[in-house]
Amino acid sequence: MGPLAGVRILDLTTVMMGPSATQGLAELGADVIKVEAPGGDPVRYIGPARHHGMGALFLNANGSKRSIVLDLKSEGGRRALLKLCERADVLAYNIRPQAMARLGLGYEDVKAVRPDILYAGMFGYGQEGPYAARPAYDDLIQGAALLPFLIARAGDGTPRYVPAAIADRVVGLAAVGAISAALYHRQKTGEGQRLDVPMFETMVGLTLADHLGGLTFDPPLGEGGYQRLLSPERRPYRTRDGYICALVYNDKQWKSFYQATGRLAEYDSDPRLVSIKTRTEHIDALYAEVAATFRERTTADWMDLLERADIPFVPVHDFGSILEDPQVQAVNLLPVIDHPSEGRIRKIQPATRWSKTQAVPHRPAPRLGEHTRALLAEVGYAAGEIDRLAAEGAIGLG
């Protein structure tokens, strides 16, 4: 059942950040109820799909959840949500707190019906600052958190975004940790609380943990930036017939690399290779020399040489080859499963392993409003009342 079995979470989140967080909690065993507007989560309609509203992105961020459709702008939909809150442990949302307040669903509103609830918000900016009410998206947060600047500095000078929703995913993971810790605190004390998980501050902290550098000190001991990570030569190495990722990092690995390539005398006489400090100071030149060496052999030759030299390496995967990776297959990371409406699909499995409470996806991603009737019945709504709310448009039945 997973370590969070018995925890019930109302999931008002949409798109990527919030849903990835609540899916993580669902895969740890929580009963996650996805509360959707009548039109559904917009991400339902992104990407290839066999059926309308069941796109690939949605399937990969909303597994193990139940779906209920409520129009929270209607009084009937709002009351239904508050009724669900009475039996919920967590309410998670990712719209701005100001919008939640306008809906009559601010922390105090929800706390009034469930005093020990955990009210967890994932949004752009901390509420104490001047950006509190600003909207935020992954691209914007990447820019504000230095990522395009760092990519430009390490590359050809052109700022670019990381080609993944990295801010959404990282902040989603931060929310999983925060909610889990708050659940533990509540178990010890009985206290609920409001949790704010801001994107901007989380991502700035992540980036500067690597790159604050000399700015760590006051007064500064130099500019920010970790030289090795910013080296324009830090990239997959071109071989005679392709590419390979390898990292020659510690003292032992640098010596092994020079020894394996027949250049041990150079290693012994080069003052740049004495320590990690001197290597970091000369990292651009050293990485360029290593890159030139990699062009002398085929990828297969390098894989054999690096394996024998005990130097870390991996292939450069593409969308096809990752599915055939022996590690991916051995741990069953991407099994093909039968979805009740979408047929055969690949499902990304949780990576963590538990000796006693293994997290296992226990439900496929739901159709829009698939569980509306059942969930309202669970909290005491009679069949006729459910039909009336549906006729009013306050709820949607799948």
Short mmCIF file of C-alpha atoms in Angstrom, two decimals:
data_model
loop_
_atom_site.label_atom_id
_atom_site.label_comp_id
_atom_site.label_asym_id
_atom_site.label_seq_id
_atom_site.Cartn_x
_atom_site.Cartn_y
_atom_site.Cartn_z
CA MET A 1 0.00 0.00 0.00
CA GLY A 2 2.94 2.37 0.39
CA PRO A 3 4.17 4.42 3.37
CA LEU A 4 1.42 7.06 2.96
CA ALA A 5 -1.46 4.58 2.95
CA GLY A 6 -4.44 6.09 4.76
CA VAL A 7 -3.57 9.70 3.86
CA ARG A 8 -6.20 11.49 1.77
CA ILE A 9 -5.17 14.44 -0.42
CA LEU A 10 -7.42 16.84 -2.29
CA ASP A 11 -5.49 17.83 -5.39
CA LEU A 12 -6.59 21.16 -6.90
CA THR A 13 -3.43 21.43 -9.00
CA THR A 14 -3.12 21.58 -12.79
CA VAL A 15 -0.54 21.38 -15.57
CA MET A 16 2.84 19.97 -14.38
CA MET A 17 4.26 21.19 -11.05
CA GLY A 18 1.38 20.36 -8.73
CA PRO A 19 0.24 17.18 -10.50
CA SER A 20 3.77 15.75 -10.48
CA ALA A 21 3.94 16.40 -6.72
CA THR A 22 0.58 14.81 -5.98
CA GLN A 23 1.32 11.87 -8.24
CA GLY A 24 4.47 11.29 -6.21
CA LEU A 25 2.38 11.28 -3.05
CA ALA A 26 -0.19 8.96 -4.66
CA GLU A 27 2.54 6.53 -5.63
CA LEU A 28 3.64 6.52 -1.99
CA GLY A 29 0.19 5.22 -1.12
CA ALA A 30 -1.90 8.35 -0.53
CA ASP A 31 -5.49 8.49 -1.78
CA VAL A 32 -5.27 11.50 -4.11
CA ILE A 33 -8.51 13.04 -5.34
CA LYS A 34 -7.92 15.21 -8.40
CA VAL A 35 -10.40 18.08 -8.35
CA GLU A 36 -10.90 19.40 -11.87
CA ALA A 37 -12.88 22.27 -13.36
CA PRO A 38 -15.59 21.32 -15.87
CA GLY A 39 -13.14 21.65 -18.76
CA GLY A 40 -10.54 19.50 -17.02
CA ASP A 41 -6.85 20.01 -16.40
CA PRO A 42 -5.49 21.77 -19.54
CA VAL A 43 -2.63 19.28 -19.76
CA ARG A 44 -5.17 16.57 -20.64
CA TYR A 45 -5.14 18.01 -24.15
CA ILE A 46 -1.37 18.23 -24.73
CA GLY A 47 0.55 15.68 -26.76
CA PRO A 48 -0.48 12.56 -28.62
CA ALA A 49 -3.60 10.82 -27.38
CA ARG A 50 -5.81 7.90 -28.31
CA HIS A 51 -8.85 9.60 -26.77
CA HIS A 52 -9.74 13.25 -26.23
CA GLY A 53 -8.60 14.47 -22.83
CA MET A 54 -6.17 11.63 -22.19
CA GLY A 55 -2.92 13.02 -23.60
CA ALA A 56 0.49 11.55 -22.89
CA LEU A 57 1.59 14.36 -20.55
CA PHE A 58 -1.55 13.93 -18.47
CA LEU A 59 -1.10 10.17 -18.22
CA ASN A 60 2.45 10.65 -16.94
CA ALA A 61 1.56 13.16 -14.20
CA ASN A 62 -1.77 11.91 -12.87
CA GLY A 63 -1.50 8.20 -12.23
CA SER A 64 -2.90 6.64 -9.07
CA LYS A 65 -5.51 9.42 -8.65
CA ARG A 66 -9.28 9.67 -8.69
CA SER A 67 -10.99 12.48 -10.62
CA ILE A 68 -13.93 14.59 -9.52
CA VAL A 69 -15.29 17.55 -11.49
CA LEU A 70 -16.42 20.57 -9.42
CA ASP A 71 -17.17 24.10 -10.55
CA LEU A 72 -15.58 25.89 -7.61
CA LYS A 73 -17.04 29.21 -8.77
CA SER A 74 -20.51 27.84 -8.02
CA GLU A 75 -21.84 27.61 -4.49
CA GLY A 76 -22.73 23.95 -4.95
CA GLY A 77 -19.23 23.08 -6.15
CA ARG A 78 -17.58 25.07 -3.37
CA ARG A 79 -19.73 23.42 -0.71
CA ALA A 80 -18.91 19.99 -2.14
CA LEU A 81 -15.20 20.72 -1.91
CA LEU A 82 -15.50 21.84 1.71
CA LYS A 83 -17.44 18.65 2.44
CA LEU A 84 -14.56 16.65 0.96
CA CYS A 85 -12.14 18.70 3.10
CA GLU A 86 -13.79 17.38 6.24
CA ARG A 87 -12.22 13.98 5.53
CA ALA A 88 -9.00 15.14 3.91
CA ASP A 89 -5.53 15.33 5.40
CA VAL A 90 -4.05 17.65 2.76
CA LEU A 91 -5.38 20.21 0.33
CA ALA A 92 -2.84 20.92 -2.42
CA TYR A 93 -3.21 23.77 -4.91
CA ASN A 94 -1.04 25.66 -7.39
CA ILE A 95 -2.97 28.78 -8.27
CA ARG A 96 -2.08 32.03 -6.53
CA PRO A 97 -3.27 32.30 -2.91
CA GLN A 98 -5.16 35.45 -3.85
CA ALA A 99 -7.29 33.42 -6.28
CA MET A 100 -7.98 30.78 -3.62
CA ALA A 101 -9.17 33.52 -1.30
CA ARG A 102 -11.51 34.92 -3.96
CA LEU A 103 -13.05 31.45 -4.32
CA GLY A 104 -13.74 31.40 -0.59
CA LEU A 105 -11.19 28.59 -0.21
CA GLY A 106 -8.38 30.35 1.63
CA TYR A 107 -6.62 28.69 4.52
CA GLU A 108 -9.01 30.04 7.14
CA ASP A 109 -12.04 28.90 5.11
CA VAL A 110 -10.70 25.36 4.84
CA LYS A 111 -9.36 25.28 8.39
CA ALA A 112 -12.86 26.08 9.65
CA VAL A 113 -14.12 22.68 8.45
CA ARG A 114 -10.92 20.69 9.11
CA PRO A 115 -8.73 22.37 11.78
CA ASP A 116 -5.77 20.00 11.38
CA ILE A 117 -5.63 20.05 7.58
CA LEU A 118 -2.35 20.68 5.77
CA TYR A 119 -2.99 23.47 3.29
CA ALA A 120 -0.18 23.17 0.75
CA GLY A 121 0.33 25.78 -1.95
CA MET A 122 2.75 25.55 -4.86
CA PHE A 123 3.02 28.87 -6.70
CA GLY A 124 5.45 31.39 -8.09
CA TYR A 125 6.76 33.52 -5.27
CA GLY A 126 6.94 33.75 -1.49
CA GLN A 127 4.05 35.73 -0.07
CA GLU A 128 6.21 38.11 1.98
CA GLY A 129 7.80 39.70 -1.10
CA PRO A 130 6.77 42.21 -3.77
CA TYR A 131 6.21 39.44 -6.37
CA ALA A 132 3.61 37.67 -4.23
CA ALA A 133 0.68 38.08 -6.64
CA ARG A 134 2.61 37.55 -9.88
CA PRO A 135 1.79 34.60 -12.15
CA ALA A 136 4.61 32.15 -12.80
CA TYR A 137 5.43 29.46 -15.34
CA ASP A 138 8.38 27.12 -15.72
CA ASP A 139 10.05 29.23 -18.44
CA LEU A 140 9.79 32.40 -16.37
CA ILE A 141 11.15 30.78 -13.25
CA GLN A 142 14.04 29.24 -15.18
CA GLY A 143 14.98 32.73 -16.36
CA ALA A 144 14.64 34.29 -12.93
CA ALA A 145 16.70 31.48 -11.39
CA LEU A 146 19.71 32.09 -13.70
CA LEU A 147 19.39 28.97 -15.86
CA PRO A 148 19.39 30.70 -19.31
CA PHE A 149 22.25 32.94 -18.14
CA LEU A 150 24.28 29.93 -17.06
CA ILE A 151 23.55 28.05 -20.30
CA ALA A 152 24.65 31.10 -22.30
CA ARG A 153 27.83 31.48 -20.29
CA ALA A 154 28.73 27.82 -20.68
CA GLY A 155 27.71 27.70 -24.35
CA ASP A 156 27.66 29.97 -27.37
CA GLY A 157 26.41 33.05 -25.53
CA THR A 158 22.74 32.49 -26.39
CA PRO A 159 20.41 32.20 -23.38
CA ARG A 160 18.23 29.09 -23.60
CA TYR A 161 15.83 27.23 -21.35
CA VAL A 162 16.55 23.70 -20.13
CA PRO A 163 14.49 21.53 -22.55
CA ALA A 164 12.47 20.01 -19.72
CA ALA A 165 9.99 21.52 -17.25
CA ILE A 166 12.79 21.43 -14.71
CA ALA A 167 11.39 24.11 -12.37
CA ASP A 168 7.99 22.43 -12.27
CA ARG A 169 9.52 19.04 -11.55
CA VAL A 170 12.03 20.22 -8.94
CA VAL A 171 9.48 22.29 -7.05
CA GLY A 172 7.08 19.35 -7.24
CA LEU A 173 9.69 17.19 -5.53
CA ALA A 174 10.25 19.91 -2.92
CA ALA A 175 6.51 19.88 -2.24
CA VAL A 176 6.50 16.09 -1.77
CA GLY A 177 9.19 16.50 0.89
CA ALA A 178 7.46 19.42 2.60
CA ILE A 179 4.06 17.69 2.70
CA SER A 180 5.55 14.45 3.97
CA ALA A 181 7.42 16.29 6.73
CA ALA A 182 4.26 18.21 7.69
CA LEU A 183 2.34 14.94 7.90
CA TYR A 184 4.99 13.62 10.29
CA HIS A 185 4.75 16.80 12.40
CA ARG A 186 0.97 16.49 12.53
CA GLN A 187 1.25 12.85 13.58
CA LYS A 188 3.42 13.91 16.53
CA THR A 189 1.51 17.04 17.55
CA GLY A 190 -1.96 16.93 16.00
CA GLU A 191 -1.30 20.32 14.41
CA GLY A 192 -2.26 21.23 10.89
CA GLN A 193 -0.67 24.18 9.11
CA ARG A 194 -0.34 26.16 5.93
CA LEU A 195 2.61 25.27 3.67
CA ASP A 196 3.92 27.57 0.93
CA VAL A 197 6.29 26.05 -1.63
CA PRO A 198 7.40 28.93 -3.92
CA MET A 199 8.99 28.21 -7.29
CA PHE A 200 11.30 31.22 -7.47
CA GLU A 201 12.96 30.84 -4.10
CA THR A 202 13.24 27.05 -4.44
CA MET A 203 14.96 27.27 -7.83
CA VAL A 204 17.24 30.18 -6.89
CA GLY A 205 18.39 28.16 -3.89
CA LEU A 206 19.00 25.13 -6.11
CA THR A 207 21.03 27.07 -8.65
CA LEU A 208 23.08 29.12 -6.20
CA ALA A 209 23.97 26.07 -4.14
CA ASP A 210 26.34 25.29 -7.03
CA HIS A 211 27.13 28.79 -8.24
CA LEU A 212 27.17 31.25 -5.32
CA GLY A 213 30.93 30.67 -5.20
CA GLY A 214 32.91 33.65 -3.97
CA LEU A 215 29.68 35.54 -3.31
CA THR A 216 29.16 33.17 -0.39
CA PHE A 217 31.46 35.46 1.58
CA ASP A 218 30.88 39.04 2.70
CA PRO A 219 32.84 40.82 1.39
CA PRO A 220 33.03 38.56 -1.71
CA LEU A 221 36.04 36.37 -2.42
CA GLY A 222 35.42 36.52 -6.15
CA GLU A 223 32.46 36.34 -8.50
CA GLY A 224 29.83 33.65 -8.54
CA GLY A 225 30.01 30.50 -10.64
CA TYR A 226 31.51 27.03 -10.34
CA GLN A 227 34.13 26.85 -13.08
CA ARG A 228 33.85 23.15 -13.86
CA LEU A 229 30.11 23.32 -14.42
CA LEU A 230 30.45 26.46 -16.55
CA SER A 231 33.23 25.16 -18.78
CA PRO A 232 32.20 25.30 -22.45
CA GLU A 233 34.09 22.00 -22.85
CA ARG A 234 31.82 20.23 -20.31
CA ARG A 235 29.75 18.26 -22.76
CA PRO A 236 29.49 14.72 -24.13
CA TYR A 237 32.73 13.79 -25.85
CA ARG A 238 32.80 13.23 -29.60
CA THR A 239 34.44 9.93 -30.47
CA ARG A 240 35.59 8.68 -33.88
CA ASP A 241 32.06 7.40 -34.60
CA GLY A 242 29.66 9.05 -32.13
CA TYR A 243 29.48 10.44 -28.60
CA ILE A 244 30.02 9.23 -25.05
CA CYS A 245 29.53 10.77 -21.60
CA ALA A 246 32.51 10.32 -19.29
CA LEU A 247 33.65 12.08 -16.15
CA VAL A 248 37.29 12.17 -15.17
CA TYR A 249 36.92 13.81 -11.78
CA ASN A 250 38.99 12.73 -8.79
CA ASP A 251 42.76 12.23 -8.43
CA LYS A 252 42.59 8.48 -9.05
CA GLN A 253 40.48 8.89 -12.20
CA TRP A 254 42.74 11.52 -13.75
CA LYS A 255 45.79 9.35 -13.20
CA SER A 256 43.97 6.29 -14.54
CA PHE A 257 42.88 8.20 -17.64
CA TYR A 258 46.39 9.32 -18.48
CA GLN A 259 47.78 5.86 -17.74
CA ALA A 260 45.13 4.11 -19.88
CA THR A 261 45.83 6.42 -22.81
CA GLY A 262 49.59 5.94 -22.61
CA ARG A 263 50.35 9.40 -21.28
CA LEU A 264 51.35 8.75 -17.67
CA ALA A 265 54.56 10.76 -18.06
CA GLU A 266 52.49 13.82 -19.00
CA TYR A 267 50.34 13.33 -15.91
CA ASP A 268 53.38 13.16 -13.63
CA SER A 269 54.89 16.36 -15.05
CA ASP A 270 51.82 18.57 -15.49
CA PRO A 271 51.32 20.97 -12.53
CA ARG A 272 47.71 21.57 -13.59
CA LEU A 273 46.83 18.00 -12.55
CA VAL A 274 48.19 18.11 -9.02
CA SER A 275 44.85 18.58 -7.22
CA ILE A 276 41.18 19.31 -7.71
CA LYS A 277 41.96 22.98 -6.99
CA THR A 278 44.54 23.27 -9.79
CA ARG A 279 42.40 21.23 -12.18
CA THR A 280 39.40 23.51 -11.55
CA GLU A 281 41.55 26.57 -12.24
CA HIS A 282 42.56 25.14 -15.64
CA ILE A 283 39.42 23.16 -16.38
CA ASP A 284 38.66 24.64 -19.82
CA ALA A 285 42.08 23.71 -21.20
CA LEU A 286 42.10 20.28 -19.55
CA TYR A 287 38.62 19.40 -20.80
CA ALA A 288 39.59 20.55 -24.32
CA GLU A 289 42.63 18.23 -24.23
CA VAL A 290 40.51 15.34 -22.99
CA ALA A 291 38.00 16.02 -25.77
CA ALA A 292 40.76 15.87 -28.38
CA THR A 293 41.88 12.51 -26.96
CA PHE A 294 38.35 11.07 -27.18
CA ARG A 295 38.22 11.79 -30.92
CA GLU A 296 41.05 9.30 -31.47
CA ARG A 297 38.99 6.13 -30.76
CA THR A 298 35.55 4.68 -31.43
CA THR A 299 32.78 4.71 -28.84
CA ALA A 300 33.08 0.95 -28.37
CA ASP A 301 36.84 1.25 -27.83
CA TRP A 302 36.30 3.93 -25.22
CA MET A 303 33.64 1.94 -23.39
CA ASP A 304 36.06 -0.96 -23.08
CA LEU A 305 38.99 1.26 -22.02
CA LEU A 306 37.00 3.26 -19.48
CA GLU A 307 35.50 0.12 -17.98
CA ARG A 308 38.96 -1.34 -17.40
CA ALA A 309 40.27 1.98 -16.04
CA ASP A 310 37.31 2.30 -13.64
CA ILE A 311 36.35 5.71 -15.01
CA PRO A 312 32.59 6.51 -14.95
CA PHE A 313 30.85 6.62 -18.34
CA VAL A 314 27.43 6.15 -19.91
CA PRO A 315 26.13 6.18 -23.47
CA VAL A 316 24.38 9.25 -24.87
CA HIS A 317 20.80 8.02 -25.05
CA ASP A 318 18.02 9.17 -27.35
CA PHE A 319 14.27 8.55 -27.05
CA GLY A 320 14.60 5.11 -28.59
CA SER A 321 17.72 3.78 -26.94
CA ILE A 322 16.64 4.71 -23.40
CA LEU A 323 13.81 2.19 -23.71
CA GLU A 324 16.37 -0.54 -24.44
CA ASP A 325 18.81 0.41 -21.68
CA PRO A 326 19.61 -2.76 -19.67
CA GLN A 327 19.33 -0.93 -16.33
CA VAL A 328 15.92 0.48 -17.25
CA GLN A 329 14.76 -2.98 -18.24
CA ALA A 330 16.26 -4.78 -15.23
CA VAL A 331 14.49 -2.52 -12.70
CA ASN A 332 11.28 -2.46 -14.78
CA LEU A 333 11.25 1.35 -14.82
CA LEU A 334 9.06 1.67 -17.92
CA PRO A 335 6.72 -1.32 -18.02
CA VAL A 336 3.94 -1.54 -20.59
CA ILE A 337 0.60 -1.82 -18.80
CA ASP A 338 -3.05 -2.06 -19.80
CA HIS A 339 -4.99 1.15 -19.19
CA PRO A 340 -8.75 0.53 -19.03
CA SER A 341 -9.55 3.22 -21.60
CA GLU A 342 -6.23 3.99 -23.33
CA GLY A 343 -5.01 0.46 -24.03
CA ARG A 344 -1.35 -0.47 -23.82
CA ILE A 345 0.79 2.38 -22.45
CA ARG A 346 4.20 2.79 -20.85
CA LYS A 347 4.02 3.76 -17.19
CA ILE A 348 6.97 5.39 -15.43
CA GLN A 349 7.42 3.52 -12.17
CA PRO A 350 8.60 5.04 -8.86
CA ALA A 351 12.37 4.75 -8.61
CA THR A 352 12.59 4.33 -4.84
CA ARG A 353 12.73 0.88 -3.27
CA TRP A 354 11.26 0.07 0.15
CA SER A 355 11.89 -3.15 2.04
CA LYS A 356 8.48 -3.14 3.73
CA THR A 357 6.18 -0.48 2.21
CA GLN A 358 7.04 -0.45 -1.48
CA ALA A 359 5.41 2.37 -3.43
CA VAL A 360 3.38 0.88 -6.27
CA PRO A 361 1.11 2.77 -8.69
CA HIS A 362 -2.31 1.45 -7.73
CA ARG A 363 -4.64 3.16 -10.20
CA PRO A 364 -4.34 4.41 -13.81
CA ALA A 365 -4.69 8.10 -14.66
CA PRO A 366 -8.43 8.85 -14.49
CA ARG A 367 -10.88 10.00 -17.12
CA LEU A 368 -12.35 13.44 -16.46
CA GLY A 369 -14.88 13.17 -13.65
CA GLU A 370 -14.61 9.39 -13.58
CA HIS A 371 -15.08 9.22 -9.80
CA THR A 372 -17.35 12.23 -9.15
CA ARG A 373 -20.41 10.24 -8.20
CA ALA A 374 -18.54 7.75 -6.01
CA LEU A 375 -16.56 10.41 -4.16
CA LEU A 376 -19.59 12.54 -3.37
CA ALA A 377 -21.42 9.44 -2.16
CA GLU A 378 -18.49 8.70 0.15
CA VAL A 379 -19.04 12.01 1.97
CA GLY A 380 -22.79 11.59 2.31
CA TYR A 381 -24.39 12.99 -0.84
CA ALA A 382 -27.54 11.13 -1.87
CA ALA A 383 -27.98 10.05 -5.49
CA GLY A 384 -30.73 12.61 -6.11
CA GLU A 385 -28.63 15.42 -4.71
CA ILE A 386 -25.73 14.43 -6.95
CA ASP A 387 -28.04 14.46 -9.98
CA ARG A 388 -29.34 17.92 -9.00
CA LEU A 389 -25.84 19.36 -8.68
CA ALA A 390 -24.95 17.88 -12.08
CA ALA A 391 -28.05 19.47 -13.62
CA GLU A 392 -27.04 22.83 -12.14
CA GLY A 393 -23.52 22.51 -13.58
CA ALA A 394 -21.92 22.59 -10.15
CA ILE A 395 -20.36 19.16 -10.73
CA GLY A 396 -19.48 17.00 -13.73
CA LEU A 397 -20.14 13.30 -14.04
CA GLY A 398 -17.66 11.22 -16.02
#
